[in-house]
XYZ file of C-alpha atoms in Angstrom:
665
model
C -41.523 -142.285 -154.615
C -42.283 -142.589 -158.603
C -43.551 -138.778 -159.155
C -40.025 -137.708 -156.990
C -37.968 -139.414 -159.598
C -40.381 -137.635 -162.591
C -38.954 -134.543 -161.025
C -35.516 -135.207 -162.879
C -37.320 -135.873 -166.579
C -39.644 -132.484 -165.647
C -36.246 -130.338 -164.813
C -34.575 -132.105 -167.707
C -37.566 -130.401 -170.677
C -37.811 -127.167 -168.250
C -34.094 -126.758 -168.920
C -33.978 -127.689 -172.609
C -36.434 -124.580 -172.816
C -34.484 -122.163 -170.836
C -30.619 -123.109 -171.912
C -31.957 -123.189 -175.955
C -34.100 -120.101 -175.907
C -32.829 -117.553 -173.541
C -29.500 -116.947 -175.058
C -31.560 -115.585 -177.977
C -33.734 -113.569 -175.884
C -30.671 -112.031 -173.414
C -28.819 -111.102 -177.162
C -32.107 -109.020 -178.148
C -31.768 -107.327 -174.623
C -35.729 -108.365 -174.117
C -36.600 -107.743 -170.539
C -39.803 -108.967 -168.805
C -42.858 -111.215 -169.766
C -41.401 -110.594 -173.397
C -38.138 -112.167 -172.710
C -40.078 -115.493 -172.164
C -42.568 -114.982 -174.699
C -39.588 -114.765 -177.464
C -37.271 -117.523 -175.378
C -40.116 -120.345 -175.349
C -40.218 -120.323 -179.431
C -36.534 -120.147 -180.284
C -35.785 -122.395 -178.419
C -37.953 -124.704 -180.256
C -36.714 -122.898 -183.362
C -33.477 -123.907 -182.483
C -34.470 -127.453 -181.980
C -35.775 -127.377 -185.439
C -33.283 -126.193 -187.280
C -30.694 -128.425 -185.264
C -32.420 -131.438 -186.221
C -32.696 -130.864 -189.649
C -28.821 -129.199 -189.564
C -27.256 -132.494 -187.451
C -27.389 -135.634 -189.800
C -26.161 -133.211 -192.925
C -22.824 -132.567 -190.947
C -22.447 -135.820 -189.308
C -23.669 -135.352 -186.095
C -25.881 -137.933 -183.927
C -28.386 -136.559 -182.499
C -27.677 -135.167 -178.954
C -27.847 -131.790 -176.922
C -24.966 -130.745 -178.536
C -26.125 -129.375 -182.242
C -28.896 -127.830 -180.551
C -26.381 -125.929 -178.256
C -24.298 -125.180 -181.026
C -26.970 -123.801 -182.915
C -28.568 -122.139 -179.897
C -24.924 -120.263 -179.492
C -24.781 -119.264 -183.080
C -28.272 -117.855 -183.022
C -27.184 -116.130 -180.115
C -24.253 -114.805 -181.877
C -25.764 -113.635 -185.481
C -28.736 -111.858 -183.112
C -25.737 -109.747 -180.958
C -24.150 -108.920 -184.118
C -27.396 -107.669 -185.807
C -28.944 -106.112 -183.256
C -28.271 -102.474 -183.903
C -30.292 -103.265 -187.592
C -32.770 -105.547 -185.289
C -33.877 -102.922 -183.148
C -32.662 -103.959 -179.621
C -33.094 -101.223 -177.313
C -29.759 -99.926 -176.598
C -28.159 -99.691 -172.342
C -27.898 -96.925 -170.435
C -29.518 -94.966 -167.736
C -33.625 -95.244 -168.929
C -32.842 -99.044 -169.726
C -31.813 -99.541 -165.593
C -34.782 -97.643 -165.037
C -36.697 -99.851 -166.732
C -35.268 -102.729 -164.991
C -37.127 -102.744 -161.838
C -40.604 -102.742 -163.884
C -39.246 -105.027 -166.087
C -38.612 -107.521 -163.644
C -41.586 -107.089 -161.935
C -43.433 -107.688 -165.080
C -41.738 -110.901 -165.493
C -42.466 -112.354 -162.157
C -45.904 -111.510 -162.317
C -46.612 -113.089 -165.676
C -44.553 -116.013 -164.588
C -46.667 -116.412 -161.493
C -50.237 -115.917 -163.523
C -48.737 -118.330 -166.072
C -47.748 -120.873 -163.305
C -51.734 -120.261 -162.027
C -53.352 -121.766 -164.486
C -50.081 -124.372 -165.833
C -50.616 -125.492 -162.229
C -54.258 -126.567 -162.354
C -53.451 -128.322 -166.075
C -50.582 -130.011 -164.268
C -52.552 -131.426 -161.153
C -55.109 -132.240 -163.410
C -53.432 -134.235 -165.745
C -51.177 -136.150 -163.177
C -54.539 -137.212 -161.678
C -55.499 -138.502 -165.167
C -52.580 -140.608 -166.035
C -51.965 -141.694 -162.361
C -48.063 -143.030 -162.878
C -44.730 -141.062 -164.539
C -44.699 -143.817 -166.987
C -48.309 -144.576 -168.191
C -48.887 -145.147 -171.494
C -51.729 -143.755 -173.140
C -54.157 -146.560 -174.614
C -55.060 -144.859 -178.021
C -53.659 -145.959 -181.900
C -50.891 -143.540 -181.924
C -48.978 -144.047 -179.048
C -47.280 -146.707 -181.066
C -46.071 -144.945 -183.578
C -45.009 -141.967 -181.042
C -42.874 -143.883 -178.613
C -41.272 -145.921 -181.306
C -40.315 -143.097 -183.124
C -38.528 -141.995 -180.207
C -36.252 -145.166 -179.981
C -35.733 -145.091 -183.947
C -34.292 -141.097 -183.174
C -31.919 -143.014 -180.132
C -31.130 -145.881 -182.438
C -30.549 -144.107 -185.744
C -29.143 -140.893 -184.417
C -31.226 -138.417 -186.708
C -34.027 -136.434 -185.463
C -34.309 -134.436 -189.038
C -38.054 -134.814 -190.152
C -36.765 -135.884 -193.712
C -35.159 -138.871 -192.485
C -38.046 -140.978 -190.289
C -38.717 -144.347 -192.418
C -40.421 -145.614 -189.693
C -43.676 -146.562 -191.338
C -42.075 -146.711 -194.827
C -38.518 -148.158 -194.618
C -36.195 -147.354 -196.856
C -38.051 -144.845 -198.197
C -38.292 -141.748 -195.751
C -40.922 -138.606 -196.171
C -41.661 -135.842 -194.506
C -42.848 -135.888 -190.811
C -43.046 -133.189 -188.321
C -40.259 -134.785 -185.570
C -40.563 -131.925 -183.173
C -42.057 -133.391 -180.711
C -40.088 -136.520 -180.711
C -36.593 -134.578 -181.050
C -38.051 -133.119 -177.913
C -38.365 -136.349 -175.953
C -35.334 -137.971 -177.078
C -33.291 -134.999 -175.856
C -34.867 -135.693 -172.333
C -34.921 -139.216 -172.274
C -31.165 -138.608 -173.067
C -30.414 -135.909 -170.521
C -32.397 -137.695 -167.621
C -32.031 -141.078 -168.702
C -35.850 -141.750 -168.022
C -37.531 -144.581 -169.999
C -39.216 -143.136 -173.276
C -42.660 -143.370 -171.316
C -41.628 -141.223 -168.733
C -39.548 -138.674 -170.722
C -42.960 -138.345 -173.140
C -45.097 -137.927 -170.100
C -42.642 -135.395 -168.380
C -42.511 -133.227 -172.330
C -46.911 -133.934 -172.089
C -46.427 -131.970 -168.914
C -43.843 -129.215 -169.590
C -45.871 -128.397 -172.858
C -49.317 -128.481 -171.497
C -48.671 -127.023 -168.259
C -45.514 -124.512 -168.844
C -45.877 -123.458 -172.961
C -49.534 -123.297 -173.174
C -49.677 -120.739 -170.102
C -46.888 -118.705 -171.321
C -48.383 -118.185 -175.079
C -51.480 -117.850 -173.476
C -50.700 -115.320 -171.084
C -49.184 -113.543 -174.124
C -52.478 -113.968 -175.770
C -54.487 -112.482 -173.509
C -52.632 -109.462 -172.824
C -51.999 -108.820 -176.796
C -55.689 -108.628 -176.905
C -56.823 -106.920 -173.307
C -54.117 -104.904 -172.583
C -51.317 -104.838 -170.131
C -51.192 -104.833 -165.991
C -51.876 -106.607 -163.113
C -55.660 -107.460 -163.101
C -55.456 -108.486 -167.449
C -52.576 -110.772 -165.949
C -53.611 -112.471 -163.300
C -57.731 -112.912 -165.203
C -55.586 -114.654 -168.041
C -53.540 -116.873 -165.803
C -56.937 -118.174 -163.910
C -58.775 -118.434 -167.405
C -56.018 -120.412 -169.258
C -56.998 -123.519 -167.595
C -60.572 -122.973 -168.274
C -60.730 -124.397 -171.345
C -60.953 -128.191 -171.341
C -60.671 -128.800 -174.806
C -56.942 -127.559 -174.762
C -54.573 -128.955 -173.953
C -56.359 -131.510 -171.443
C -58.474 -133.138 -174.312
C -55.789 -133.620 -176.736
C -53.482 -135.177 -174.026
C -56.008 -138.121 -173.941
C -56.980 -138.193 -177.621
C -55.196 -140.194 -180.520
C -52.491 -139.377 -178.459
C -51.725 -136.723 -181.277
C -48.681 -135.229 -179.250
C -47.377 -133.552 -182.458
C -50.622 -131.479 -182.660
C -51.083 -130.668 -179.057
C -47.523 -129.551 -179.246
C -48.155 -127.019 -182.326
C -51.470 -125.838 -181.024
C -49.343 -124.992 -177.787
C -46.702 -122.969 -179.679
C -49.815 -121.198 -181.693
C -50.269 -118.604 -179.362
C -46.692 -117.294 -179.633
C -47.193 -117.068 -183.492
C -50.773 -115.322 -182.990
C -49.356 -112.912 -180.664
C -46.397 -111.689 -183.175
C -49.296 -111.421 -186.175
C -50.991 -109.306 -183.625
C -47.825 -106.903 -182.920
C -46.926 -106.570 -186.727
C -50.741 -105.441 -187.298
C -50.861 -103.322 -184.346
C -54.016 -104.167 -183.168
C -55.267 -103.636 -180.370
C -52.852 -103.233 -177.267
C -50.619 -106.027 -178.240
C -47.436 -103.638 -178.784
C -48.202 -101.989 -175.681
C -48.391 -104.881 -173.416
C -45.077 -107.016 -174.952
C -43.011 -104.146 -176.087
C -40.537 -105.286 -178.767
C -38.699 -103.502 -181.760
C -40.032 -104.254 -184.919
C -36.910 -106.751 -186.079
C -38.119 -108.879 -182.973
C -41.616 -108.568 -184.062
C -40.543 -110.460 -187.153
C -38.225 -112.771 -185.664
C -40.785 -113.863 -183.244
C -43.360 -114.814 -186.389
C -40.628 -116.464 -188.293
C -39.440 -118.325 -185.147
C -42.847 -119.271 -183.986
C -44.053 -120.329 -187.043
C -41.039 -122.659 -188.144
C -41.166 -124.039 -184.730
C -45.168 -124.764 -184.486
C -45.142 -126.236 -188.581
C -42.452 -128.755 -187.523
C -44.150 -129.931 -184.466
C -47.566 -130.084 -186.699
C -48.312 -128.056 -190.274
C -51.868 -127.804 -189.357
C -50.849 -125.043 -187.617
C -51.172 -122.851 -190.285
C -54.198 -123.417 -191.068
C -55.207 -122.790 -187.453
C -53.258 -119.682 -187.593
C -55.010 -118.694 -191.034
C -58.196 -119.197 -190.335
C -58.028 -117.179 -186.550
C -55.867 -114.076 -188.250
C -58.391 -113.707 -191.325
C -60.563 -110.889 -189.962
C -57.540 -109.344 -188.249
C -55.911 -109.198 -191.558
C -59.322 -107.859 -193.278
C -59.776 -105.416 -190.291
C -56.066 -104.489 -190.530
C -56.079 -103.190 -194.076
C -59.634 -101.794 -193.996
C -57.778 -99.613 -191.462
C -55.021 -98.791 -193.485
C -57.113 -98.343 -196.747
C -59.498 -96.020 -194.843
C -56.576 -93.875 -193.342
C -57.439 -94.666 -189.797
C -55.043 -94.316 -187.148
C -53.223 -97.152 -185.223
C -52.603 -97.768 -181.177
C -49.757 -95.523 -180.040
C -46.868 -96.508 -177.604
C -48.997 -95.109 -174.987
C -52.083 -96.495 -175.901
C -54.004 -93.460 -177.716
C -55.082 -93.802 -181.234
C -52.270 -91.884 -183.189
C -51.775 -91.168 -186.968
C -48.618 -93.426 -188.223
C -45.420 -92.191 -189.960
C -46.403 -93.709 -193.307
C -47.912 -92.139 -196.150
C -51.297 -92.986 -196.594
C -50.111 -93.868 -200.610
C -47.873 -96.416 -199.104
C -49.881 -97.670 -195.929
C -52.937 -98.534 -198.795
C -49.994 -100.259 -200.945
C -49.115 -102.423 -198.149
C -52.577 -103.333 -196.997
C -53.295 -104.279 -200.763
C -50.235 -106.514 -200.904
C -50.606 -107.791 -197.411
C -54.264 -109.071 -198.348
C -53.035 -110.175 -201.321
C -50.205 -112.486 -199.658
C -52.411 -113.728 -197.115
C -54.825 -114.968 -200.064
C -52.050 -116.868 -201.574
C -50.877 -118.252 -198.581
C -54.479 -119.498 -197.933
C -55.121 -120.955 -201.108
C -51.432 -122.779 -200.940
C -52.667 -124.300 -197.734
C -55.535 -125.352 -198.497
C -54.099 -127.060 -201.647
C -50.886 -128.528 -200.538
C -52.423 -128.982 -197.163
C -54.849 -131.481 -197.907
C -55.076 -135.041 -196.699
C -56.153 -138.558 -197.658
C -57.334 -139.757 -194.475
C -60.932 -137.883 -194.505
C -63.118 -140.439 -193.154
C -64.283 -138.798 -189.986
C -67.837 -137.266 -189.819
C -69.830 -135.206 -187.427
C -71.024 -136.756 -184.262
C -73.566 -134.131 -183.622
C -76.179 -132.618 -185.593
C -76.867 -129.105 -185.862
C -78.856 -127.819 -183.178
C -76.325 -130.190 -180.685
C -73.408 -128.869 -181.895
C -74.341 -125.410 -181.441
C -75.240 -126.208 -177.716
C -72.069 -127.734 -177.220
C -70.265 -124.689 -178.668
C -72.630 -122.503 -176.426
C -71.939 -124.621 -173.146
C -68.174 -124.095 -173.960
C -67.321 -127.455 -174.055
C -67.246 -128.581 -177.950
C -67.277 -132.329 -178.311
C -67.330 -133.088 -174.477
C -69.811 -133.962 -171.898
C -71.161 -131.555 -169.584
C -70.953 -127.644 -169.694
C -69.018 -124.661 -168.342
C -72.023 -121.548 -168.269
C -69.789 -119.578 -166.242
C -67.084 -119.465 -168.983
C -69.566 -119.262 -171.491
C -70.821 -116.299 -170.100
C -67.489 -114.605 -169.601
C -67.161 -115.431 -173.177
C -70.604 -113.898 -174.002
C -69.451 -110.858 -172.016
C -66.423 -110.195 -173.492
C -68.138 -110.284 -176.708
C -70.181 -107.567 -176.165
C -67.213 -105.721 -174.860
C -65.573 -106.722 -178.049
C -68.522 -105.285 -180.324
C -68.476 -102.176 -178.684
C -64.839 -101.423 -178.983
C -64.497 -101.122 -182.665
C -60.659 -101.305 -182.062
C -61.455 -104.972 -181.016
C -64.253 -106.506 -183.440
C -61.320 -108.573 -184.696
C -61.214 -110.248 -181.756
C -65.169 -111.331 -182.274
C -64.801 -112.420 -185.585
C -61.516 -114.512 -184.878
C -63.547 -116.292 -181.989
C -66.353 -117.087 -184.623
C -64.445 -118.170 -187.695
C -62.801 -120.926 -184.893
C -65.938 -121.557 -183.873
C -67.322 -122.150 -187.383
C -65.114 -124.565 -188.724
C -65.537 -126.858 -185.524
C -69.594 -126.629 -186.479
C -68.902 -127.564 -189.448
C -66.913 -130.356 -188.310
C -69.398 -131.640 -185.825
C -72.870 -130.428 -186.984
C -72.369 -132.269 -191.050
C -71.710 -135.974 -191.868
C -69.307 -136.569 -194.795
C -69.161 -134.091 -197.611
C -67.559 -132.708 -200.512
C -68.072 -129.152 -199.581
C -67.170 -130.209 -195.922
C -64.377 -131.609 -196.610
C -63.005 -128.862 -198.902
C -63.007 -126.435 -195.326
C -61.915 -129.244 -193.182
C -59.258 -131.332 -195.107
C -56.216 -130.539 -193.385
C -57.647 -131.493 -189.657
C -58.686 -134.926 -191.665
C -62.348 -133.686 -191.192
C -61.494 -134.492 -187.535
C -64.407 -132.665 -185.023
C -61.785 -133.122 -182.135
C -58.482 -131.394 -183.546
C -61.054 -128.282 -184.874
C -62.789 -128.427 -181.099
C -59.583 -128.065 -179.671
C -59.169 -124.829 -181.428
C -62.156 -122.986 -179.929
C -60.820 -121.866 -176.879
C -57.934 -119.898 -178.932
C -60.790 -117.422 -180.036
C -62.518 -117.940 -176.790
C -60.198 -117.076 -174.246
C -59.027 -113.523 -175.190
C -63.243 -112.605 -174.929
C -63.006 -114.150 -171.889
C -60.426 -112.376 -170.878
C -62.172 -109.347 -171.988
C -65.041 -110.364 -170.019
C -63.560 -111.140 -166.925
C -61.863 -107.536 -166.799
C -65.076 -106.122 -167.616
C -67.226 -107.790 -164.698
C -64.203 -107.081 -162.158
C -64.611 -103.217 -163.421
C -68.473 -103.613 -162.766
C -67.867 -105.111 -159.205
C -65.008 -103.257 -158.050
C -66.715 -99.936 -156.709
C -68.989 -102.405 -154.501
C -65.719 -104.369 -153.631
C -63.737 -101.438 -152.435
C -66.563 -100.346 -150.296
C -66.851 -103.430 -148.495
C -62.921 -103.453 -148.204
C -63.997 -100.071 -146.923
C -66.330 -100.643 -143.730
C -63.209 -102.046 -141.251
C -59.721 -101.138 -141.755
C -57.337 -102.124 -142.683
C -58.984 -101.485 -146.220
C -55.716 -102.293 -148.334
C -55.236 -105.742 -147.108
C -59.530 -106.180 -146.961
C -59.094 -105.174 -150.557
C -56.243 -107.622 -151.585
C -58.028 -110.464 -149.830
C -61.169 -109.889 -151.879
C -59.012 -109.750 -155.190
C -57.570 -112.961 -154.144
C -61.096 -114.348 -153.466
C -62.245 -113.123 -156.700
C -59.181 -114.321 -158.208
C -60.033 -118.148 -156.693
C -63.375 -117.882 -157.719
C -62.535 -117.259 -161.251
C -60.529 -120.387 -161.291
C -62.698 -122.435 -159.644
C -65.636 -121.522 -161.572
C -63.369 -122.077 -164.636
C -63.108 -125.742 -163.897
C -66.454 -126.577 -164.574
C -66.101 -128.561 -167.788
C -62.956 -130.295 -166.671
C -64.069 -132.854 -165.397
C -65.139 -134.573 -168.272
C -61.939 -133.852 -169.834
C -59.862 -135.334 -167.120
C -61.935 -138.483 -167.300
C -61.521 -138.856 -170.756
C -57.760 -138.608 -170.057
C -57.957 -141.215 -167.474
C -59.898 -143.403 -169.595
C -57.125 -143.058 -172.492
C -54.425 -144.372 -169.750
C -56.750 -146.902 -167.916
C -54.915 -150.298 -168.258
C -58.387 -152.040 -166.677
C -59.489 -154.645 -169.763
C -61.618 -152.587 -171.753
C -63.613 -152.875 -175.606
C -60.331 -151.652 -177.229
C -57.314 -151.628 -175.150
C -53.468 -151.275 -176.590
C -51.391 -152.476 -173.726
C -52.216 -154.469 -170.816
C -49.985 -154.909 -167.500
C -49.100 -158.596 -168.008
C -48.307 -157.420 -172.000
C -46.109 -154.624 -170.404
C -44.741 -156.678 -167.801
C -43.364 -159.042 -170.177
C -41.790 -156.278 -172.623
C -40.233 -154.874 -170.240
C -38.306 -158.051 -169.489
C -38.062 -158.717 -173.227
C -34.298 -157.282 -173.743
C -33.215 -159.841 -171.088
C -34.882 -162.815 -173.351
C -34.059 -161.808 -177.163
C -30.628 -160.748 -178.023
C -29.711 -157.375 -179.281
C -30.240 -157.149 -182.993
C -33.273 -159.550 -183.802
C -35.850 -158.785 -184.790
C -39.806 -160.233 -183.406
C -42.945 -160.868 -185.450
C -45.678 -158.971 -184.196
C -49.186 -157.549 -184.638
C -49.237 -153.634 -184.588
C -52.673 -153.738 -183.702
C -51.636 -154.547 -179.999
C -49.279 -153.449 -177.454
C -46.659 -155.801 -178.875
C -45.214 -153.405 -181.256
C -43.817 -151.347 -178.244
C -41.175 -153.928 -177.825
C -39.400 -151.213 -179.784
C -40.122 -148.673 -177.349
C -39.913 -150.137 -173.815
C -37.056 -153.178 -174.766
C -35.053 -151.736 -177.746
C -35.590 -154.916 -179.541
C -36.961 -154.086 -183.333
C -40.228 -155.454 -184.478
C -41.416 -156.261 -187.582
C -44.702 -153.977 -187.545
C -43.604 -150.712 -185.243
C -47.093 -149.114 -186.382
C -50.580 -150.351 -188.182
C -50.376 -147.639 -190.427
C -47.100 -148.165 -192.033
C -46.076 -149.820 -195.402
C -43.631 -152.836 -194.708
C -42.141 -155.306 -196.059
C -44.836 -158.321 -198.189
C -42.676 -161.161 -196.728
C -43.726 -159.812 -192.979
C -47.054 -159.945 -193.674
C -46.783 -163.348 -194.955
C -44.711 -164.668 -192.145
C -47.161 -163.914 -189.743
C -50.223 -165.187 -191.997
C -48.707 -168.666 -192.208
C -47.219 -169.114 -188.798
C -50.306 -171.365 -188.108
C -51.664 -172.551 -191.398
C -48.561 -173.122 -193.238
C -45.813 -173.394 -191.301
C -43.462 -174.578 -193.972
C -44.170 -170.989 -195.448
C -43.643 -169.226 -192.407
C -40.006 -170.906 -191.811
C -38.941 -169.744 -195.390
C -40.287 -166.354 -194.531
C -38.458 -166.829 -191.291
C -35.261 -167.750 -192.584
C -35.301 -164.909 -195.853
C -35.980 -162.193 -193.016
C -33.953 -163.509 -190.494
C -36.574 -163.628 -187.851
C -36.345 -165.934 -185.051
C -39.013 -164.526 -182.349
C -42.963 -164.042 -182.028
C -44.902 -162.015 -179.747
C -48.602 -163.057 -179.126
C -50.388 -160.401 -177.276
C -54.140 -161.966 -178.483
C -56.708 -159.822 -180.363
C -57.309 -157.454 -177.749
C -57.113 -154.395 -180.154
C -56.668 -150.604 -180.010
C -58.916 -150.087 -182.732
C -62.061 -152.210 -183.539
C -61.684 -155.600 -184.345
C -63.482 -155.189 -187.730
C -60.793 -152.784 -189.152
C -59.500 -153.302 -192.637
C -56.237 -152.879 -190.733
C -56.440 -155.869 -189.173
C -57.126 -158.012 -192.462
C -53.323 -158.723 -192.795
C -53.026 -160.235 -189.277
C -56.351 -161.993 -189.341
C -54.623 -165.623 -189.369
C -52.099 -164.245 -186.365
C -54.092 -166.902 -183.799
C -53.783 -169.754 -181.831
C -50.187 -169.412 -181.998
C -50.085 -172.093 -179.452
C -50.677 -174.427 -182.202
C -48.232 -174.277 -184.624
C -45.770 -176.683 -184.788
C -42.620 -174.386 -185.295
C -43.273 -172.276 -181.932
C -41.486 -173.012 -178.805
C -43.130 -170.753 -175.725
C -40.085 -168.800 -173.963
C -41.742 -166.579 -171.892
C -45.516 -166.056 -170.530
C -47.434 -163.285 -168.277
C -51.112 -164.075 -168.537
C -52.483 -164.393 -171.902
C -48.981 -162.756 -173.527
C -46.603 -164.882 -174.657
C -43.094 -164.832 -176.159
C -42.340 -167.542 -178.999
C -39.163 -168.918 -180.597
C -39.241 -170.132 -184.286
C -37.376 -173.602 -183.697
C -39.635 -175.822 -185.777
C -38.144 -175.485 -189.004
């Protein structure tokens, strides 16, 4: 029954994307799969712009400012359509309509193949629609949604949940999206979060991955279906990130990254990108800017991933221009561009200089301070992880690795596709540096934008491996096809047998791609496991207490808590403000003094209670989401044995979880 009710927030999430993104695509007269590829990032670009503009014009965050921005964008694109190169109406457009709709439905169906597998795996891993990840970052992400709902601002420039009164830039696109889903569906914050997680992983990523596969391997039914089957074959993304952290914004940004890469390939005119997804020049630039803006406001380190992936394609396109080589034409054949050779060379030089400047700026401005992560494997083991197709995960996916290897051979033999091999190698190299070596200055020089974290870089490996796997599977099918056709012709009707054999081949490819999925699914399952474990955020008893907290604590009250356990979620689950909504924040020193003196110095605690107007305390013990020895636990070391405090009166208890009121002052 709970899963049936889950359909409402799921539908709300999909509807938000469709309602906000499709007007822009329609205004540009886009059709087929191209319409989807533009509409998805357009929807999130609209959300990003609306979240920034709404507080500036005095509007609370809701679907209304987003609808206003979507309508304004559609009108603007309609007015500029002639200059953006949108295709005109007419007989030719009507003739293309039937094939465009066929391409649309085939593409949507192919994305649904892989997306369905991802959705089933995620549902099996999280088990209930309202599951809460037992990981460090979930306190912040769920509380940030409540903060937006209470404060009315989803702007990345007003988020001060971890530094009250001192807002800093923080990418809030994920939280703005979840807030809309919660508002529209009436779902609780954990349910709305899981709905968005499912839609981003099983809808947004499949559409972008399908576009990327076609941009490298070409259009056509065979490539489309192969890509649909293989987009779920890499457990490092999105499954692994769905359990790790849990770093929802990073997962969101990575899911948007294929749209950015496709736009880059379109502008560079590499491979069959323009033939696979026909769009005018103006639309290519709009896709690039829209996808870039949306992805950056989901998480800025997507810039660094895109730059690493794009370094070889940019160099390849520049060398091609400097040497005056032909480029792919509309029909797929190599043609001489109309641009004068001197102008091409000048453009190539300027482009390389601009790209190099972007790299320098990104690595200087995008450095992080929390870079303590070290490699988990040595050089040999990390190399084996890469070759096995499951970096930083247990088990191996040798079938997928074989397809990637075959695709690498295909890319090398076709000069026009060698850049794809370079992109895959660059991402693999960055992961290898992260997981094969201990902390060092040279390592931090490369990896700082990802906090030196091997897991985030392991999740980027599929962005280079997927296009190669599609190339490999396409080549494998071409080699097997003559034999399969002979088998199909042995008994009539041959056409039906060919279709059955093709379907069997697709199912085999889909099944073979799941070889490494089990370890990722188990990882996600463990991350959401509420049974007692060594490190845990929120037990079942603690959650039950929080879910009735609003019945016992009046609105407007603030509750003292320890943010290293699940008590911080009293804000997200019960809409009752807590002193410490996240353990990584900078809060009023008096709050730390209060929790430190509840038992040891009740008089001081009473004074702080009066100054801060804090009259309630949550005691969830010392079962922490991190190791108890962490430095983050030091300010809360004395918040124990609260039953001995003479100023605390027990109000409610669920197992070992207790709600106290400060009454003995």
